[in-house]
Short mmCIF file of C-alpha atoms and ligand atoms in Angstrom, two decimals:
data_model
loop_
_atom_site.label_atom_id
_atom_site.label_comp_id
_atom_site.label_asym_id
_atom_site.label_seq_id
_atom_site.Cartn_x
_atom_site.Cartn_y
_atom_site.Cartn_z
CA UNK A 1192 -91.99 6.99 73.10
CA UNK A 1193 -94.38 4.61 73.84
CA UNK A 1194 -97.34 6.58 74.90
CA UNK A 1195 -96.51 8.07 71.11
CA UNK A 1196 -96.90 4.68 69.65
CA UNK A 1197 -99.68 3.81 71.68
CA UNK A 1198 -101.12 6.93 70.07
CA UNK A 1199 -100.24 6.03 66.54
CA UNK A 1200 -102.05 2.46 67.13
CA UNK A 1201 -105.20 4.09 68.37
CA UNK A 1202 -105.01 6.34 64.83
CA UNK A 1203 -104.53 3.49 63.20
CA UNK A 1204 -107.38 1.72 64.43
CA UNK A 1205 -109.92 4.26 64.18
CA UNK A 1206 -108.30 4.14 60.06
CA UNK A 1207 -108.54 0.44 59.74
CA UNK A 1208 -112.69 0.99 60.55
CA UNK A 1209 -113.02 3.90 57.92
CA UNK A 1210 -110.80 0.78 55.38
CA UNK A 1211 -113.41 -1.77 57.07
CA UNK A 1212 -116.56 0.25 55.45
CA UNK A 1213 -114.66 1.02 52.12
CA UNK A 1214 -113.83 -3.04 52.08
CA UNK A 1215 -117.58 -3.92 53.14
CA UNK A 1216 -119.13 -1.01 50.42
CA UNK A 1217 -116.54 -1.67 47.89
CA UNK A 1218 -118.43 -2.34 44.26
CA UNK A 1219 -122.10 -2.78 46.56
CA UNK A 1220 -123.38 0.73 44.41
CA UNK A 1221 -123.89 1.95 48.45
CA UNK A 1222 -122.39 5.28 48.74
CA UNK A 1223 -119.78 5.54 51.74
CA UNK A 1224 -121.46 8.28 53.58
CA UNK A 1225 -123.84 7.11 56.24
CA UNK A 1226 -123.92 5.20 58.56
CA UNK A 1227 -122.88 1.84 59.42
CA UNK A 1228 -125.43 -0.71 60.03
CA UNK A 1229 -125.68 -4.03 61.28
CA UNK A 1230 -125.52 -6.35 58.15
CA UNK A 1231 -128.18 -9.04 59.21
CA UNK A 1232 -131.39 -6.85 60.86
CA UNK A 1233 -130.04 -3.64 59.44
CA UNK A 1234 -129.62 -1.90 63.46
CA UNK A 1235 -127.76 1.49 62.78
CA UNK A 1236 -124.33 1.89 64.89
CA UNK A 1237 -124.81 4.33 67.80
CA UNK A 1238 -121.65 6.31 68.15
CA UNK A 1239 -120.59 3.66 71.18
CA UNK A 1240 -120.48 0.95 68.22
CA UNK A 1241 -118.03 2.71 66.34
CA UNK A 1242 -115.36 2.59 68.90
CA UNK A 1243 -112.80 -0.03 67.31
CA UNK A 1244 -111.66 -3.23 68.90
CA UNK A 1245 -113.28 -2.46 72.22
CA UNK A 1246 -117.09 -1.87 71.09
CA UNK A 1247 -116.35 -5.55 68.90
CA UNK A 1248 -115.05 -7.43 72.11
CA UNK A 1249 -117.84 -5.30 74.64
CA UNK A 1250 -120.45 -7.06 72.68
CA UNK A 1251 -118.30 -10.08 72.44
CA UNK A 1252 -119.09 -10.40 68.41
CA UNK A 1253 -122.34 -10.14 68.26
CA UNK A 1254 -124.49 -7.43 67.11
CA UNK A 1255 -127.01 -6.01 70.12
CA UNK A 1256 -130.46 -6.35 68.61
CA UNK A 1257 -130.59 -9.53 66.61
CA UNK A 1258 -127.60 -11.63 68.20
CA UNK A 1259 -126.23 -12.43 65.35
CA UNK A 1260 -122.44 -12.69 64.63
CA UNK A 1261 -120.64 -9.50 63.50
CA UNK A 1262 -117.81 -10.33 61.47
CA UNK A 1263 -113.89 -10.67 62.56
CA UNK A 1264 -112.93 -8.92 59.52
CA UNK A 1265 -114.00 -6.12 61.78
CA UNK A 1266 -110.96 -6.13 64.65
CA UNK A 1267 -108.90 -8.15 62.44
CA UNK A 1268 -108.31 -5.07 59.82
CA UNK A 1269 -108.35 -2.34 62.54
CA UNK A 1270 -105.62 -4.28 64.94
CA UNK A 1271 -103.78 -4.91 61.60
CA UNK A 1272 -104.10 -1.12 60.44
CA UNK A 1273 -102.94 0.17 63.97
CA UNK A 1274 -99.87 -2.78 64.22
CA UNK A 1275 -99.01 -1.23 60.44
CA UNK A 1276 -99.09 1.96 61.29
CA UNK A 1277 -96.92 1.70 64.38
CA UNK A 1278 -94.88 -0.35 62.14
CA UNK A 1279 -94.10 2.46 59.64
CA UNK A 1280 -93.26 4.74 62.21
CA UNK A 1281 -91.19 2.70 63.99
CA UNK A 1282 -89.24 2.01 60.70
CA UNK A 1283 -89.52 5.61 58.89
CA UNK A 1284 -89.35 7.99 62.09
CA UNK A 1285 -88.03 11.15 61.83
CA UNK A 1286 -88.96 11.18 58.01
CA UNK A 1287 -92.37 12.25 57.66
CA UNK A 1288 -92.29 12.40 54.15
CA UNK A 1289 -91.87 8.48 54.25
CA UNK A 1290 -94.32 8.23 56.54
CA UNK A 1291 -96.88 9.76 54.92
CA UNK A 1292 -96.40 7.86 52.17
CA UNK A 1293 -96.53 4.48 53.63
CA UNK A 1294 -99.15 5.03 55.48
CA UNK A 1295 -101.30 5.32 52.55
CA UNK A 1296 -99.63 2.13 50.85
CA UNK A 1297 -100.42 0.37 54.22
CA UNK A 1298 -104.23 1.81 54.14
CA UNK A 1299 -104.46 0.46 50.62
CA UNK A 1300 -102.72 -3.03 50.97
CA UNK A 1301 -105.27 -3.82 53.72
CA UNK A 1302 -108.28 -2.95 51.53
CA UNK A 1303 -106.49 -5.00 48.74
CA UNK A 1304 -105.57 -7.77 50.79
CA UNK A 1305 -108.59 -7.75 53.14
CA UNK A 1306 -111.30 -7.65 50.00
CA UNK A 1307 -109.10 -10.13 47.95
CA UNK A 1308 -109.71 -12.68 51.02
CA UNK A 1309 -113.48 -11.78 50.99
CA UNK A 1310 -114.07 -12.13 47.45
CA UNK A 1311 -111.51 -13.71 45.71
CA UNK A 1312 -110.64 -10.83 43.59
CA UNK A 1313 -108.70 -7.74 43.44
CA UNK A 1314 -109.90 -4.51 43.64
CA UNK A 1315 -109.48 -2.21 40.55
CA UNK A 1316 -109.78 1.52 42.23
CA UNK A 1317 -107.49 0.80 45.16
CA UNK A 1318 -105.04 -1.28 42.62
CA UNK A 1319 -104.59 1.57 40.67
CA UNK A 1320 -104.45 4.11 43.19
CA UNK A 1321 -101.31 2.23 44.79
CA UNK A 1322 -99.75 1.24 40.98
CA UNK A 1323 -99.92 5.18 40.62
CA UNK A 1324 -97.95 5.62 44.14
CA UNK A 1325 -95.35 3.05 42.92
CA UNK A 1326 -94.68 4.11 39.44
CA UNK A 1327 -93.73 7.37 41.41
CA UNK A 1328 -91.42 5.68 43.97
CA UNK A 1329 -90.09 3.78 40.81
CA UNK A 1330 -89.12 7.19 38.94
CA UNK A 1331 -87.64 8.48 41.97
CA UNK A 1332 -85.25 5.81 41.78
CA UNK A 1333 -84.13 4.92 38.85
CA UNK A 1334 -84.24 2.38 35.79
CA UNK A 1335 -83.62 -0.81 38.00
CA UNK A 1336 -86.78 -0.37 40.14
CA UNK A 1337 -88.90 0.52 37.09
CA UNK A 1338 -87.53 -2.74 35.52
CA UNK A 1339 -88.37 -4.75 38.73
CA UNK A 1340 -91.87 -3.68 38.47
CA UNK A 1341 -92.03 -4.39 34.56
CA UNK A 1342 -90.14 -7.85 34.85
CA UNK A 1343 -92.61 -8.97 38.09
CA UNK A 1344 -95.73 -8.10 36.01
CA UNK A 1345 -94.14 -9.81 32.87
CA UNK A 1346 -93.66 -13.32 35.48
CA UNK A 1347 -97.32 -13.14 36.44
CA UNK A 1348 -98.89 -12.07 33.37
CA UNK A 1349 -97.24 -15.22 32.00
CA UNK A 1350 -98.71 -17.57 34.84
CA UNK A 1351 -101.96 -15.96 34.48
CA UNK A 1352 -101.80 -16.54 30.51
CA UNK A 1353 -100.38 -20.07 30.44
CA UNK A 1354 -102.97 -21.55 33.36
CA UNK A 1355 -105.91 -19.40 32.12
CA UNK A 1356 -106.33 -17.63 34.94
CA UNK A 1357 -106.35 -20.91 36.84
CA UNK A 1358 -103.22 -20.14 38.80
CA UNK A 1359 -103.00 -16.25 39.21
CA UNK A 1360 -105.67 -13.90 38.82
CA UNK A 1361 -104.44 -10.85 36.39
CA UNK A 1362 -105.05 -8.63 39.58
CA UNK A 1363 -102.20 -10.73 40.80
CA UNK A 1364 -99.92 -9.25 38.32
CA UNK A 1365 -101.37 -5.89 38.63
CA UNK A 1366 -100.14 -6.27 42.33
CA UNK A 1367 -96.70 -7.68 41.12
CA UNK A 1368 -96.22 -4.39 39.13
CA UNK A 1369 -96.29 -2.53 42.11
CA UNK A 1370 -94.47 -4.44 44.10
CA UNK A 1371 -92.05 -4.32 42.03
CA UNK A 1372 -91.81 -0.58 41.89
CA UNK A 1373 -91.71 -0.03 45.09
CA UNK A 1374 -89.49 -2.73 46.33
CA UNK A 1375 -86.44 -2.57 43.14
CA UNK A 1376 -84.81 -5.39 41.92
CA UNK A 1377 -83.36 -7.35 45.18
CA UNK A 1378 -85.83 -6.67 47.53
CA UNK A 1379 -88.47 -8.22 45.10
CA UNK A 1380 -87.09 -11.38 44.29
CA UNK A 1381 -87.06 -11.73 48.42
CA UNK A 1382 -90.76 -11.29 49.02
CA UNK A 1383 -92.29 -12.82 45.89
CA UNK A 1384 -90.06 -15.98 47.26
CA UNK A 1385 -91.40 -15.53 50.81
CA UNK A 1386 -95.20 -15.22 49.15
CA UNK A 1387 -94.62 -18.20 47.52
CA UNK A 1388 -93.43 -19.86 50.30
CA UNK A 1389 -96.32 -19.06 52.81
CA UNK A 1390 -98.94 -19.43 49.89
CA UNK A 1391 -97.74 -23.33 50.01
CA UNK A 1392 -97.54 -23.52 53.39
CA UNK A 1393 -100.94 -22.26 53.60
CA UNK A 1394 -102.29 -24.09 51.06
CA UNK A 1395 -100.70 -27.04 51.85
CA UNK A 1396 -101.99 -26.90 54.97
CA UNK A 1397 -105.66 -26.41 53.50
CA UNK A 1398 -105.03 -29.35 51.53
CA UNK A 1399 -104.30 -31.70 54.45
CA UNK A 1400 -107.03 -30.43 57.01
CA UNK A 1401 -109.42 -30.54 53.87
CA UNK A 1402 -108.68 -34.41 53.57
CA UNK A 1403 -108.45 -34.90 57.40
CA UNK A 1404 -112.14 -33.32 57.80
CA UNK A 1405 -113.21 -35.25 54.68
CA UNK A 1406 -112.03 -38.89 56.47
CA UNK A 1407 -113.68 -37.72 59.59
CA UNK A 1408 -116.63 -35.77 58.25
CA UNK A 1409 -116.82 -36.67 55.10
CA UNK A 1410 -117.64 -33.14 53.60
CA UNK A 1411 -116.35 -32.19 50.50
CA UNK A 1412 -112.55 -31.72 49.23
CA UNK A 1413 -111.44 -28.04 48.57
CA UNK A 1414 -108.69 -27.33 45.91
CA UNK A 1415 -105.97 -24.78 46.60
CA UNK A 1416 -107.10 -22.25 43.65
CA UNK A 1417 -110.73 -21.85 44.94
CA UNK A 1418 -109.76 -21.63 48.36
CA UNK A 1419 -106.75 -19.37 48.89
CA UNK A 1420 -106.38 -15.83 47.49
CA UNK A 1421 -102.53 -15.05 46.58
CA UNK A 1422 -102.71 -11.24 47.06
CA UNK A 1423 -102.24 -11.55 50.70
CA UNK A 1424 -99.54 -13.86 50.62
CA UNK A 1425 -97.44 -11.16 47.95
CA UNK A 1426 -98.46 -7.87 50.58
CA UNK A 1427 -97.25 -10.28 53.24
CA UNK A 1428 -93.59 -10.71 51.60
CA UNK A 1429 -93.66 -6.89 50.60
CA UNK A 1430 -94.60 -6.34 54.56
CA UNK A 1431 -91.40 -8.35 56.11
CA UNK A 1432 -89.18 -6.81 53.50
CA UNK A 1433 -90.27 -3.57 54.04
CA UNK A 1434 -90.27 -3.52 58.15
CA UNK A 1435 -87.67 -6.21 59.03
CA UNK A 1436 -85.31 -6.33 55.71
CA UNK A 1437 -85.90 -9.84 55.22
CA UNK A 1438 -83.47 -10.91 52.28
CA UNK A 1439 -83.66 -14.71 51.18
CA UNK A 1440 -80.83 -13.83 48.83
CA UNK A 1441 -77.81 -12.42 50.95
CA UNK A 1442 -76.81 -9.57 48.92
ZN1 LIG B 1804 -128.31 -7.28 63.84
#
C-alpha cells in the first residue's frame, strides 16, 4: 500500500506543476501551451527542469542562467497537490467514482486558493467550474445541502454588501456557495467556523509581527484586509472536514 501511495503523490506532483502554469498564466492573455520559462531572463525549461520538487531543490531555488530566485509557489503547490491527492485516496479508496471527483475539486481548490494568495482575488473560470461540480453533488443529495450552499452564499453576500467589499470579496461568497453544496448543512457550519478561526489567528498574528517589525524597523503597518486573502482559510476548513471529519458542533 504504500509504494501505491507513494505513486499517487508522485501523480500528484507532476498535477500540482500543470495547476502551477494554469495559476502563473491565469488572466496573463499567454496561451497554456508552450513551454515554461524562467520568469526573470526568460531561460526556457529543459525537460530536467520540469521534474517537480526535485529539479526546484537541485537548483536550490534559483533559476540556472540568471541566479535569480524561482518562486516557492512552485514546490509549495506540487507537495500540496501530491499530499491532497494521497489524501483523497486514503479517504475515498475503493470508490473511484469519489475519487475522481475529488481529485478534480482538489486540482481546482489549489488554483483557487493558490492564485487568491498571489493576487488577492478569486478566479472566475476555475470558481465556476467547481460551483458547477457542487451544484451536482448538492442535487445528488437532497434539499438540505442545496440550502447549505444557498444560506452560506446569502451570509457572505451580506458581509460583502454591508462592508463594501471591505471585509469579503464577492468571490468569497462565490466560494461559500460551493462549499456549501458540497459539504450540507452540518459539515458547513464546522469549516466556515474553523476558517474563521485560522483567518484570525493568521491575521492576528500579521497584526502583531507587523507592529513588532514597525518598533524595530520602523517600516510601515499592514492592515488585515490588504494583507490576508480569506479563500484559503474557507478551502482549509472544507479540507479538515472533508479528510479528518472535524466537527466543532458535536452532532
Ligand atoms: Zn532566469
Amino acid at each position: 500500500m504504500w509504494l501505491w501511495y507513494l505513486l499517487i503523490f508522485i501523480f500528484g506532483t507532476i498535477i500540482g506543476s500543470f495547476l502551477n502554469v494554469l495559476i502563473i498564466r491565469y488572466n496573463t492573455g499567454k496561451s497554456l501551451a508552450g513551454r515554461s520559462g524562467c520568469l526573470a531572463c526568460g531561460r526556457q525549461l529543459t525537460a530536467l527542469d520540469l521534474v517537480p520538487i526535485l529539479s526546484y531543490l537541485s537548483l536550490k531555488g534559483r533559476c540556472r542562467e540568471c541566479q535569480s530566485h524561482i518562486s516557492l509557489q512552485y514546490p509549495i503547490v506540487e507537495v500540496l497537490t501530491g499530499l491532497l491527492f494521497v489524501l483523497t485516496v486514503w479517504r475515498f479508496f475503493p470508490n473511484f467514482n469519489l475519487i475522481a471527483f475529488y481529485w478534480l475539486i482538489m486540482a481546482l481548490v489549489v488554483i483557487i486558493g493558490a492564485y487568491d494568495w498571489r493576487h488577492q482575488i478569486i478566479p472566475t473560470g476555475p470558481m465556476y467550474i467547481l460551483i458547477a461540480l457542487s451544484l451536482i453533488w448538492a442535487v445528488a443529495n437532497g434539499g438540505a445541502y442545496l440550502l447549505a450552499g444557498l444560506g452560506s452564499f446569502a451570509f457572505f453576500a451580506f458581509l460583502w454588501a454591508v462592508s463594501g467589499g471591505r471585509w469579503m470579496g464577492f468571490g468569497d461568497a462565490k466560494l461559500g456557495l460551493a462549499l456549501g453544496w458540497l459539504l450540507g448543512p452540518v459539515a458547513t457550519l464546522s469549516a466556515l467556523a474553523l476558517a474563521f478561526w485560522s483567518g484570525a489567528l493568521v491575521g492576528i498574528g500579521l497584526m502583531v509581527a507587523s507592529r513588532l517589525k514597525r518598533l524595530w524597523w520602523g517600516s510601515k503597518l499592514i492592515t488585515i484586509k490588504s494583507e490576508l486573502p480569506f479563500a484559503p482559510f474557507m478551502i482549509l476548513g472544507l479540507l479538515m472536514v472533508l479528510f479528518f471529519s472535524w466537527h466543532v458542533i458535536p452532532f
